[in-house]
């Protein structure tokens, strides 16, 4: 069987020159789509999904992810651009425009009969000369707050209005500096959580040097604001649980039934009492101290009532990612049993308070002992504004993180690079 019989019958078969023209047209067409996005004065694009959802953006990374690109060459260009965005946080549109312009200029040389391999070797030599020129002309610069602010501002200006970018750049820089490790270890941006509240204006977006939990206390008598808080982070079931096997209880009279109910409930009450005893022990000589329990598992109403009577704020069903960040921020240990609890297992925060927004509750944990995690609270009047700010903040965080990690230098503009290459 010949190889020609294995080709897909529905595939388009073209000759070498036509294939090159198709690939060049794919790159230049993608360039024309993103060309008007470049820079602070770039235009917005409206994306309409299959279900009719509308999204306005001029972020090149968002556009490339939302667009349905089928041509293989255009897909490769889009993947290269998104990889740039994942690492640096900016430059997505610039890469697409640069590659598209290279393809357009290469088309003329191809028409003159120059082989594509020769053109590729020439581009590689030009890249090496540009890197050599940059190494010679770079100006060393200490990475300080001013430089980081400039990098964040440049990245945010291409996605937000100047007034919004001026507010968000300091938030991005402060967030990265808050989680920066003391050594030269990579910065873990997962320690910066981005949460949103559909509330007020976008200018009310703020950085919380602590944590924001998207749930609150489940008992009406629990305190709403506490200071000087000891925090117990646990993964213990404080609720009545049914047995995993089929079982039944039999009793002769009502008194026997009450004894069975009390004995069954005593197992959970003992665990709650151990938590309360720890609170009384720790806060005994500290009248201004308070106690907070954040549990990954459930806390039933009876247990919540016991905690509320002792002035303890109890949060249940906390997300796992919040539990991990609580330990890093507040200190202490995550306990899986209430047996042998000590003060060393507790974290500490200066302020814990609750805010309500409609039917939703948010718990703020601020003034933490070890600021290894923080939260950016995005506010906006509608979903479009919130999504736009969240995408811009992610790029700003990556830009600041990459700048701080690589200890970069201020480089000259592209015109100087071209001038230096031409001289050689």
XYZ file of C-alpha atoms in Angstrom:
424
model
C 0.000 0.000 0.000
C 1.496 3.327 -1.032
C 1.754 6.255 1.322
C -0.627 8.319 -0.798
C -3.470 5.953 0.020
C -3.062 6.643 3.754
C -3.724 10.384 3.430
C -7.048 11.594 4.769
C -9.460 11.921 1.863
C -10.878 15.157 3.294
C -7.477 16.814 3.774
C -6.355 19.670 1.504
C -3.276 18.798 -0.522
C -1.169 21.753 -1.673
C 2.285 22.173 -3.108
C 5.310 23.590 -1.299
C 4.869 27.194 -2.399
C 1.155 27.145 -1.615
C 1.794 25.608 1.819
C 4.288 28.366 2.658
C 1.786 30.995 1.536
C -0.957 29.464 3.706
C 1.290 29.424 6.768
C 2.373 33.020 6.214
C -1.229 34.132 5.715
C -2.243 32.400 8.966
C 0.456 34.277 10.917
C -0.274 37.642 9.340
C -4.035 37.189 9.809
C -3.545 36.526 13.521
C -1.315 39.607 13.661
C -4.016 41.756 12.093
C -6.544 40.597 14.700
C -4.314 41.596 17.642
C -2.612 44.595 16.013
C -5.085 47.135 17.377
C -4.705 45.769 20.926
C -1.132 46.933 21.390
C -0.348 49.576 23.978
C -2.391 51.612 26.452
C -4.473 53.077 23.618
C -5.359 49.689 22.198
C -8.979 48.970 21.330
C -11.226 46.491 23.078
C -12.506 43.343 21.392
C -15.963 41.901 22.005
C -16.063 38.114 22.284
C -19.424 36.359 22.031
C -19.588 32.753 23.223
C -21.728 29.956 21.932
C -24.332 30.536 24.642
C -24.465 34.275 23.916
C -22.175 35.389 26.757
C -20.297 38.611 26.003
C -16.752 39.431 27.086
C -14.904 42.699 26.469
C -11.123 42.621 26.649
C -7.932 43.831 25.038
C -5.694 41.351 26.841
C -3.889 39.331 24.177
C -3.712 36.237 26.386
C -7.470 36.236 26.977
C -8.161 36.725 23.281
C -5.896 33.868 22.244
C -7.471 31.530 24.787
C -11.022 32.434 23.824
C -10.489 32.352 20.055
C -11.025 29.040 18.262
C -7.832 28.783 16.201
C -7.707 25.798 13.847
C -4.700 26.467 11.612
C -1.596 24.614 12.939
C 0.798 27.527 12.363
C -1.528 30.018 14.059
C -1.921 27.556 16.966
C 1.856 27.393 17.424
C 2.091 31.187 17.490
C -0.728 31.363 20.046
C 0.956 28.757 22.277
C 4.250 30.632 22.172
C 2.465 33.848 23.153
C 0.551 32.245 26.036
C 3.772 30.624 27.308
C 5.323 34.106 27.374
C 2.361 35.364 29.394
C 2.565 32.477 31.876
C 6.212 33.217 32.638
C 6.527 36.990 32.360
C 2.909 38.138 32.613
C 3.107 40.472 29.628
C 4.200 40.678 26.002
C 1.548 38.386 24.530
C 0.400 40.795 21.819
C 3.967 41.895 21.089
C 5.089 38.337 20.349
C 2.213 37.748 17.923
C 2.953 41.028 16.118
C 6.671 40.310 15.991
C 6.210 36.807 14.566
C 3.596 38.012 12.086
C 5.894 40.769 10.829
C 8.791 38.324 10.453
C 6.604 36.046 8.356
C 5.449 38.959 6.230
C 9.031 40.092 5.540
C 10.107 36.532 4.831
C 7.485 36.215 2.102
C 9.394 38.544 -0.217
C 12.616 36.574 0.126
C 10.778 33.314 -0.511
C 9.397 34.714 -3.731
C 12.994 35.437 -4.796
C 13.835 31.743 -4.409
C 15.655 31.796 -1.051
C 15.225 28.544 0.859
C 13.252 28.710 4.168
C 16.147 27.018 6.001
C 18.447 29.857 4.962
C 15.941 32.410 6.277
C 15.654 30.547 9.588
C 19.454 30.518 9.993
C 19.537 34.246 9.322
C 16.911 34.911 11.972
C 18.911 32.853 14.491
C 22.058 34.884 13.762
C 20.093 38.127 14.145
C 18.785 36.921 17.509
C 22.322 36.129 18.694
C 23.501 39.604 17.647
C 20.600 41.269 19.440
C 21.360 39.378 22.659
C 25.043 40.303 22.351
C 24.146 43.953 21.809
C 21.836 43.959 24.844
C 24.522 42.401 27.050
C 26.908 45.194 26.116
C 24.512 48.111 26.437
C 22.451 47.100 29.490
C 22.508 49.368 32.520
C 22.588 47.604 35.920
C 19.765 48.682 38.160
C 18.966 47.712 41.741
C 15.546 46.134 42.069
C 13.708 48.453 44.456
C 10.090 49.348 45.008
C 10.131 52.129 42.427
C 11.328 49.774 39.682
C 8.726 47.162 40.615
C 5.998 49.814 40.545
C 7.080 50.865 37.059
C 7.051 47.266 35.817
C 3.589 46.638 37.265
C 2.263 49.924 35.895
C 3.526 49.167 32.379
C 1.916 45.730 32.442
C -1.413 46.992 33.803
C -1.662 49.971 31.448
C -2.177 47.659 28.480
C -5.252 46.120 30.107
C -6.795 48.819 32.328
C -7.451 52.527 32.218
C -4.650 54.761 33.583
C -6.614 55.622 36.726
C -7.272 51.967 37.518
C -3.686 50.957 36.700
C -2.354 53.590 39.131
C -4.355 51.939 41.912
C -3.590 48.339 41.077
C 0.183 48.643 40.575
C 0.901 49.296 44.261
C -1.421 46.420 45.218
C 0.503 43.990 42.987
C 3.891 45.156 44.275
C 2.871 45.015 47.953
C 1.384 41.531 47.467
C 4.583 40.139 45.943
C 6.789 41.809 48.545
C 4.564 40.411 51.301
C 5.102 36.782 50.247
C 8.721 37.228 49.147
C 10.942 34.568 50.762
C 14.037 35.805 52.643
C 16.326 33.785 50.374
C 16.534 33.615 46.582
C 13.849 30.952 46.376
C 11.145 31.261 43.692
C 8.102 33.298 44.679
C 4.970 31.168 44.994
C 2.163 33.301 43.587
C -0.382 30.727 44.781
C 0.084 32.333 48.199
C -1.691 35.409 46.816
C -5.397 34.641 46.620
C -7.593 36.810 44.434
C -11.151 37.068 45.724
C -13.954 39.261 44.473
C -16.975 41.011 45.925
C -19.635 42.489 43.657
C -19.765 45.609 45.723
C -18.961 49.341 45.398
C -16.472 50.543 42.756
C -13.347 49.082 41.195
C -11.254 51.730 42.954
C -12.211 50.111 46.282
C -10.085 47.061 45.447
C -7.587 46.553 48.256
C -4.834 44.311 49.543
C -5.564 42.428 52.748
C -2.355 41.450 54.526
C -3.907 38.309 55.819
C -6.703 36.049 54.657
C -10.272 36.507 53.517
C -12.548 33.483 53.933
C -15.725 33.352 51.882
C -17.895 32.184 54.790
C -18.643 33.295 58.329
C -19.961 32.084 61.651
C -23.061 29.885 61.568
C -24.510 30.861 64.909
C -26.333 34.156 65.593
C -24.762 34.578 69.042
C -21.176 34.274 67.850
C -19.086 37.482 67.961
C -18.661 39.455 64.735
C -15.360 41.147 65.598
C -12.530 39.898 67.778
C -9.087 41.252 68.651
C -5.967 39.446 69.879
C -7.199 36.105 68.590
C -5.768 32.649 69.098
C -6.681 30.538 66.099
C -7.149 26.771 66.186
C -6.881 25.245 62.712
C -8.281 21.740 62.761
C -9.673 18.975 60.614
C -11.881 17.282 63.170
C -15.519 16.318 62.850
C -17.487 18.186 65.529
C -20.892 16.908 64.464
C -23.036 13.871 65.042
C -22.222 11.185 62.482
C -24.147 8.115 61.604
C -22.418 4.775 61.771
C -20.935 3.334 58.599
C -22.531 -0.057 59.224
C -26.171 -0.881 59.732
C -27.024 -0.689 63.413
C -30.081 -0.230 65.603
C -30.875 0.611 69.220
C -33.535 -0.985 71.325
C -34.925 0.321 74.582
C -37.671 -0.657 76.984
C -38.886 2.753 78.112
C -38.365 6.500 77.580
C -35.685 6.645 80.246
C -33.585 4.084 78.407
C -34.039 5.988 75.168
C -32.778 9.210 76.779
C -29.703 7.410 78.117
C -28.878 6.070 74.680
C -29.237 9.529 73.112
C -27.029 11.116 75.781
C -24.324 8.473 75.454
C -24.367 8.845 71.696
C -24.104 12.633 71.920
C -21.407 12.526 74.611
C -18.779 11.441 72.069
C -19.106 14.722 70.140
C -19.570 16.865 73.246
C -16.301 15.581 74.696
C -14.376 16.784 71.664
C -16.033 20.211 71.847
C -15.292 20.474 75.564
C -11.599 19.801 74.925
C -11.546 22.793 72.575
C -13.358 24.942 75.145
C -10.959 23.825 77.895
C -8.013 24.879 75.744
C -9.600 28.273 75.223
C -10.141 28.775 78.943
C -6.572 27.723 79.670
C -5.008 30.051 77.102
C -7.217 33.077 77.767
C -7.352 32.700 81.531
C -4.732 35.347 82.342
C -5.427 37.437 79.223
C -8.795 39.172 79.515
C -8.465 40.870 76.109
C -7.648 37.616 74.248
C -10.207 35.710 72.177
C -10.472 32.335 70.513
C -11.332 31.299 66.939
C -11.901 27.773 65.625
C -11.569 27.194 61.870
C -12.514 23.635 60.997
C -12.249 21.914 57.633
C -15.000 19.495 58.581
C -18.464 20.156 59.938
C -19.693 21.594 63.244
C -23.303 20.745 64.108
C -25.746 23.263 65.685
C -25.380 21.883 69.212
C -21.593 22.183 69.047
C -21.892 25.700 67.614
C -24.152 26.626 70.533
C -21.564 25.350 73.020
C -18.820 27.374 71.342
C -20.981 30.510 71.157
C -21.811 30.353 74.867
C -18.084 30.477 75.605
C -17.467 33.420 73.242
C -15.692 31.350 70.584
C -16.069 32.132 66.876
C -16.406 28.857 64.965
C -16.095 28.514 61.188
C -16.889 25.210 59.525
C -16.347 23.684 56.069
C -13.260 25.801 55.381
C -11.603 25.167 52.037
C -8.420 23.163 51.990
C -6.384 25.908 50.295
C -7.395 28.314 53.073
C -6.361 25.819 55.737
C -2.885 25.531 54.216
C -2.492 29.291 53.963
C -3.747 29.825 57.515
C -0.870 27.805 58.917
C 1.666 29.754 56.878
C 0.179 33.118 57.839
C -0.919 32.671 61.448
C 1.471 29.973 62.618
C 0.564 26.956 64.708
C -0.239 23.475 63.465
C -3.151 21.872 61.667
C -4.480 19.255 64.086
C -6.446 16.145 63.176
C -7.352 15.295 66.765
C -8.391 17.315 69.797
C -6.426 15.078 72.131
C -3.365 16.610 73.803
C -3.928 20.123 72.477
C -1.345 22.701 73.561
C -0.786 26.416 73.069
C 1.928 25.639 70.490
C -0.783 24.309 68.179
C -2.475 27.712 68.002
C -1.909 30.500 65.509
C -2.352 34.185 66.228
C -3.963 37.167 64.502
C -4.500 40.686 65.755
C -7.964 41.087 64.230
C -10.705 38.737 63.000
C -13.985 40.257 61.833
C -16.951 39.377 59.665
C -18.626 41.336 56.868
C -21.975 40.570 55.257
C -22.834 41.316 51.651
C -26.367 40.261 50.902
C -26.676 36.588 51.758
C -22.910 36.049 51.652
C -20.519 36.350 54.574
C -16.794 37.075 54.508
C -14.370 36.614 57.390
C -11.217 38.737 57.457
C -8.099 37.562 59.302
C -5.616 40.436 59.592
C -2.515 41.250 61.601
C -1.084 37.762 61.179
C 2.144 36.593 62.785
C 3.951 35.425 59.632
C 2.942 37.274 56.498
C 3.598 34.460 54.011
C 0.189 34.743 52.395
C -2.132 37.599 51.511
C -5.404 38.261 49.694
C -6.308 40.757 46.995
C -9.973 41.658 47.385
C -11.322 42.783 44.020
C -14.448 44.926 44.080
C -16.542 46.096 41.175
C -20.106 47.011 40.178
C -20.499 44.202 37.614
C -19.027 40.895 36.510
C -17.291 42.391 33.465
C -15.288 44.875 35.536
C -14.348 42.210 38.093
C -13.158 39.756 35.420
C -11.127 42.477 33.700
C -9.406 43.495 36.941
C -8.677 39.888 37.941
C -7.027 39.139 34.583
C -4.948 42.310 34.813
C -3.869 41.631 38.406
C -2.707 38.113 37.518
C -0.502 39.531 34.778
C 0.761 42.285 37.064
C 1.706 39.782 39.773
C 3.631 37.624 37.301
C 5.398 40.669 35.890
C 6.522 41.871 39.325
C 7.485 38.360 40.421
C 9.582 37.751 37.312
C 11.257 41.152 37.668
C 12.149 40.471 41.289
C 13.287 36.912 40.627
C 15.644 37.552 37.721
C 17.227 40.750 39.121
C 16.890 42.335 35.680
C 18.546 45.292 34.052
C 17.022 48.227 32.256
C 17.461 47.632 28.546
C 17.388 50.049 25.662
C 14.422 50.196 23.328
C 14.005 48.021 20.246
C 15.107 50.836 17.921
C 18.548 50.768 19.556
C 18.691 47.001 19.142
C 17.967 47.288 15.443
C 20.508 50.107 15.080
C 23.181 48.056 16.813
C 22.470 45.041 14.607
C 22.594 47.108 11.413
C 26.013 48.532 12.333
C 27.393 45.017 12.509
